[in-house]
Amino acid sequence: MTDGVNWLTAEEQHAWRSFVRLHERLIGRLAHLLQTESRLSATDYAVLVNLTDVPDGRRQYQDLARALEWEKSRMSHHITRMIGRGLVTREESPRDGRAAYAVITEAGREAIAAAAPLHVQAVRSLFLDHLTPAELRTLAEISVRVVEKLDENDA
């Protein structure tokens, strides 16, 4: 069953596992800080950021799910919880009865406005402050290249 597997070299395995460990610890720490300081989960924050990135603060569930790499059911359940907390509302599409929009509310805008400075400060202290400008540029180049390749494979 393992014939033909291109196993990772020791250097590749070290790089991969270091990256995974960095991602898990950093995301976990950021999520904990968000939750304790702003009472927003990391997923709440991700949804609200995506909604504030568009001028009218509304996105179709399907587009939001695609942007966050979530299944439609996960998106629907999470948006329902956020509706219950007053962070977003749901609007039916006037053109397509099967489509719905998540729309940020004033309370959602206030929550993200309060959480964003805390998040930025944490990103700086936990991550950015430990990189040189050259390392930051290299990281951005690597990230863009890998994401572009992933997007090509999705098309």
mmCIF file of C-alpha atoms in Angstrom:
data_model
loop_
_atom_site.group_PDB
_atom_site.id
_atom_site.type_symbol
_atom_site.label_atom_id
_atom_site.label_comp_id
_atom_site.label_asym_id
_atom_site.label_seq_id
_atom_site.Cartn_x
_atom_site.Cartn_y
_atom_site.Cartn_z
ATOM 1 C CA MET A 1 0.000 0.000 0.000
ATOM 2 C CA THR A 2 2.903 2.375 0.579
ATOM 3 C CA ASP A 3 4.630 1.592 -2.715
ATOM 4 C CA GLY A 4 5.203 4.739 -4.724
ATOM 5 C CA VAL A 5 4.740 7.091 -1.764
ATOM 6 C CA ASN A 6 7.084 10.044 -1.958
ATOM 7 C CA TRP A 7 7.882 10.152 1.770
ATOM 8 C CA LEU A 8 9.057 13.385 3.342
ATOM 9 C CA THR A 9 12.755 13.817 3.900
ATOM 10 C CA ALA A 10 13.882 14.635 7.427
ATOM 11 C CA GLU A 11 14.223 18.308 6.433
ATOM 12 C CA GLU A 12 10.773 18.382 4.787
ATOM 13 C CA GLN A 13 9.176 16.631 7.751
ATOM 14 C CA HIS A 14 10.819 19.069 10.178
ATOM 15 C CA ALA A 15 9.619 22.071 8.136
ATOM 16 C CA TRP A 16 6.097 20.680 7.774
ATOM 17 C CA ARG A 17 5.684 19.717 11.420
ATOM 18 C CA SER A 18 7.151 23.032 12.565
ATOM 19 C CA PHE A 19 4.678 24.892 10.348
ATOM 20 C CA VAL A 20 1.737 22.817 11.628
ATOM 21 C CA ARG A 21 2.808 23.331 15.247
ATOM 22 C CA LEU A 22 3.184 27.086 14.635
ATOM 23 C CA HIS A 23 -0.253 27.278 13.023
ATOM 24 C CA GLU A 24 -1.992 25.267 15.740
ATOM 25 C CA ARG A 25 -0.398 27.153 18.626
ATOM 26 C CA LEU A 26 -0.800 30.581 17.075
ATOM 27 C CA ILE A 27 -4.432 30.057 16.053
ATOM 28 C CA GLY A 28 -5.207 28.495 19.430
ATOM 29 C CA ARG A 29 -3.649 31.396 21.310
ATOM 30 C CA LEU A 30 -5.401 33.995 19.133
ATOM 31 C CA ALA A 31 -8.729 32.197 19.542
ATOM 32 C CA HIS A 32 -8.335 32.087 23.318
ATOM 33 C CA LEU A 33 -7.472 35.789 23.496
ATOM 34 C CA LEU A 34 -10.416 36.720 21.275
ATOM 35 C CA GLN A 35 -12.834 34.665 23.332
ATOM 36 C CA THR A 36 -11.667 35.955 26.699
ATOM 37 C CA GLU A 37 -11.208 39.602 25.709
ATOM 38 C CA SER A 38 -14.094 40.141 23.275
ATOM 39 C CA ARG A 39 -16.418 37.154 23.761
ATOM 40 C CA LEU A 40 -16.154 36.412 20.041
ATOM 41 C CA SER A 41 -15.028 32.999 18.896
ATOM 42 C CA ALA A 42 -12.396 32.772 16.197
ATOM 43 C CA THR A 43 -15.137 31.632 13.817
ATOM 44 C CA ASP A 44 -17.345 34.599 14.763
ATOM 45 C CA TYR A 45 -14.401 36.875 14.069
ATOM 46 C CA ALA A 46 -13.718 35.235 10.686
ATOM 47 C CA VAL A 47 -17.342 35.655 9.607
ATOM 48 C CA LEU A 48 -17.485 39.275 10.762
ATOM 49 C CA VAL A 49 -14.196 40.137 9.029
ATOM 50 C CA ASN A 50 -15.523 38.670 5.783
ATOM 51 C CA LEU A 51 -18.730 40.667 6.109
ATOM 52 C CA THR A 52 -16.918 43.923 6.867
ATOM 53 C CA ASP A 53 -14.675 43.376 3.836
ATOM 54 C CA VAL A 54 -17.624 44.098 1.529
ATOM 55 C CA PRO A 55 -19.165 47.589 1.370
ATOM 56 C CA ASP A 56 -22.745 46.604 2.214
ATOM 57 C CA GLY A 57 -21.785 44.036 4.867
ATOM 58 C CA ARG A 58 -23.679 41.194 3.198
ATOM 59 C CA ARG A 59 -22.545 38.017 1.493
ATOM 60 C CA GLN A 60 -24.325 34.958 0.245
ATOM 61 C CA TYR A 61 -23.963 31.989 2.576
ATOM 62 C CA GLN A 62 -22.406 30.009 -0.271
ATOM 63 C CA ASP A 63 -19.763 32.678 -0.976
ATOM 64 C CA LEU A 64 -19.005 33.073 2.716
ATOM 65 C CA ALA A 65 -18.641 29.308 3.132
ATOM 66 C CA ARG A 66 -16.291 29.161 0.149
ATOM 67 C CA ALA A 67 -14.184 32.067 1.474
ATOM 68 C CA LEU A 68 -13.802 30.346 4.865
ATOM 69 C CA GLU A 69 -13.399 26.813 3.439
ATOM 70 C CA TRP A 70 -16.477 25.636 5.358
ATOM 71 C CA GLU A 71 -19.209 23.192 4.418
ATOM 72 C CA LYS A 72 -22.603 24.783 3.758
ATOM 73 C CA SER A 73 -24.124 23.097 6.801
ATOM 74 C CA ARG A 74 -21.399 24.414 9.103
ATOM 75 C CA MET A 75 -21.966 27.919 7.732
ATOM 76 C CA SER A 76 -25.708 27.668 8.194
ATOM 77 C CA HIS A 77 -25.422 26.434 11.790
ATOM 78 C CA HIS A 78 -22.854 29.046 12.725
ATOM 79 C CA ILE A 79 -24.805 31.909 11.173
ATOM 80 C CA THR A 80 -27.893 30.721 13.090
ATOM 81 C CA ARG A 81 -25.932 30.992 16.348
ATOM 82 C CA MET A 82 -24.670 34.446 15.393
ATOM 83 C CA ILE A 83 -28.231 35.539 14.549
ATOM 84 C CA GLY A 84 -29.261 34.457 18.037
ATOM 85 C CA ARG A 85 -26.591 36.741 19.484
ATOM 86 C CA GLY A 86 -27.614 39.662 17.255
ATOM 87 C CA LEU A 87 -24.337 39.819 15.313
ATOM 88 C CA VAL A 88 -25.841 39.114 11.897
ATOM 89 C CA THR A 89 -29.207 38.725 10.225
ATOM 90 C CA ARG A 90 -30.359 36.452 7.453
ATOM 91 C CA GLU A 91 -31.894 37.843 4.267
ATOM 92 C CA GLU A 92 -33.503 35.751 1.591
ATOM 93 C CA SER A 93 -32.399 36.464 -1.958
ATOM 94 C CA PRO A 94 -35.107 38.291 -3.909
ATOM 95 C CA ARG A 95 -33.894 36.613 -7.131
ATOM 96 C CA ASP A 96 -33.179 33.062 -5.957
ATOM 97 C CA GLY A 97 -35.367 31.485 -3.294
ATOM 98 C CA ARG A 98 -32.635 28.941 -2.519
ATOM 99 C CA ALA A 99 -30.000 31.572 -1.736
ATOM 100 C CA ALA A 100 -29.655 33.518 1.503
ATOM 101 C CA TYR A 101 -27.419 36.325 2.661
ATOM 102 C CA ALA A 102 -25.673 36.868 5.967
ATOM 103 C CA VAL A 103 -25.779 40.561 6.830
ATOM 104 C CA ILE A 104 -23.773 42.180 9.608
ATOM 105 C CA THR A 105 -25.821 44.106 12.170
ATOM 106 C CA GLU A 106 -24.862 47.231 14.073
ATOM 107 C CA ALA A 107 -24.086 44.979 17.069
ATOM 108 C CA GLY A 108 -21.851 42.881 14.805
ATOM 109 C CA ARG A 109 -20.040 46.009 13.609
ATOM 110 C CA GLU A 110 -19.551 47.132 17.208
ATOM 111 C CA ALA A 111 -18.245 43.684 18.198
ATOM 112 C CA ILE A 112 -15.700 43.541 15.384
ATOM 113 C CA ALA A 113 -14.667 47.171 16.002
ATOM 114 C CA ALA A 114 -13.971 46.307 19.646
ATOM 115 C CA ALA A 115 -12.219 43.004 18.875
ATOM 116 C CA ALA A 116 -10.037 44.128 15.958
ATOM 117 C CA PRO A 117 -7.546 46.235 17.958
ATOM 118 C CA LEU A 118 -7.092 43.361 20.438
ATOM 119 C CA HIS A 119 -6.602 40.915 17.572
ATOM 120 C CA VAL A 120 -4.074 43.143 15.793
ATOM 121 C CA GLN A 121 -2.117 43.672 19.003
ATOM 122 C CA ALA A 122 -2.031 39.904 19.572
ATOM 123 C CA VAL A 123 -0.964 39.189 15.968
ATOM 124 C CA ARG A 124 1.876 41.658 16.423
ATOM 125 C CA SER A 125 3.074 40.401 19.797
ATOM 126 C CA LEU A 126 2.664 36.686 19.078
ATOM 127 C CA PHE A 127 3.853 36.648 15.476
ATOM 128 C CA LEU A 128 4.922 39.751 13.555
ATOM 129 C CA ASP A 129 7.305 41.110 16.190
ATOM 130 C CA HIS A 130 9.419 37.963 15.813
ATOM 131 C CA LEU A 131 10.021 38.329 12.058
ATOM 132 C CA THR A 132 12.386 40.553 10.145
ATOM 133 C CA PRO A 133 10.983 42.552 7.219
ATOM 134 C CA ALA A 134 12.754 40.175 4.818
ATOM 135 C CA GLU A 135 11.259 37.124 6.553
ATOM 136 C CA LEU A 136 7.831 38.734 6.415
ATOM 137 C CA ARG A 137 8.145 39.323 2.652
ATOM 138 C CA THR A 138 9.314 35.724 2.141
ATOM 139 C CA LEU A 139 6.416 34.391 4.208
ATOM 140 C CA ALA A 140 3.960 36.468 2.171
ATOM 141 C CA GLU A 141 5.454 35.218 -1.118
ATOM 142 C CA ILE A 142 5.280 31.595 0.021
ATOM 143 C CA SER A 143 1.720 31.987 1.295
ATOM 144 C CA VAL A 144 0.504 33.647 -1.909
ATOM 145 C CA ARG A 145 2.148 30.974 -4.082
ATOM 146 C CA VAL A 146 0.636 28.070 -2.124
ATOM 147 C CA VAL A 147 -2.838 29.661 -1.991
ATOM 148 C CA GLU A 148 -2.740 30.359 -5.744
ATOM 149 C CA LYS A 149 -1.888 26.701 -6.351
ATOM 150 C CA LEU A 150 -4.751 25.585 -4.096
ATOM 151 C CA ASP A 151 -7.118 27.922 -5.948
ATOM 152 C CA GLU A 152 -5.968 26.522 -9.307
ATOM 153 C CA ASN A 153 -6.754 23.014 -8.099
ATOM 154 C CA ASP A 154 -10.260 24.133 -7.032
ATOM 155 C CA ALA A 155 -11.068 25.524 -10.481
#
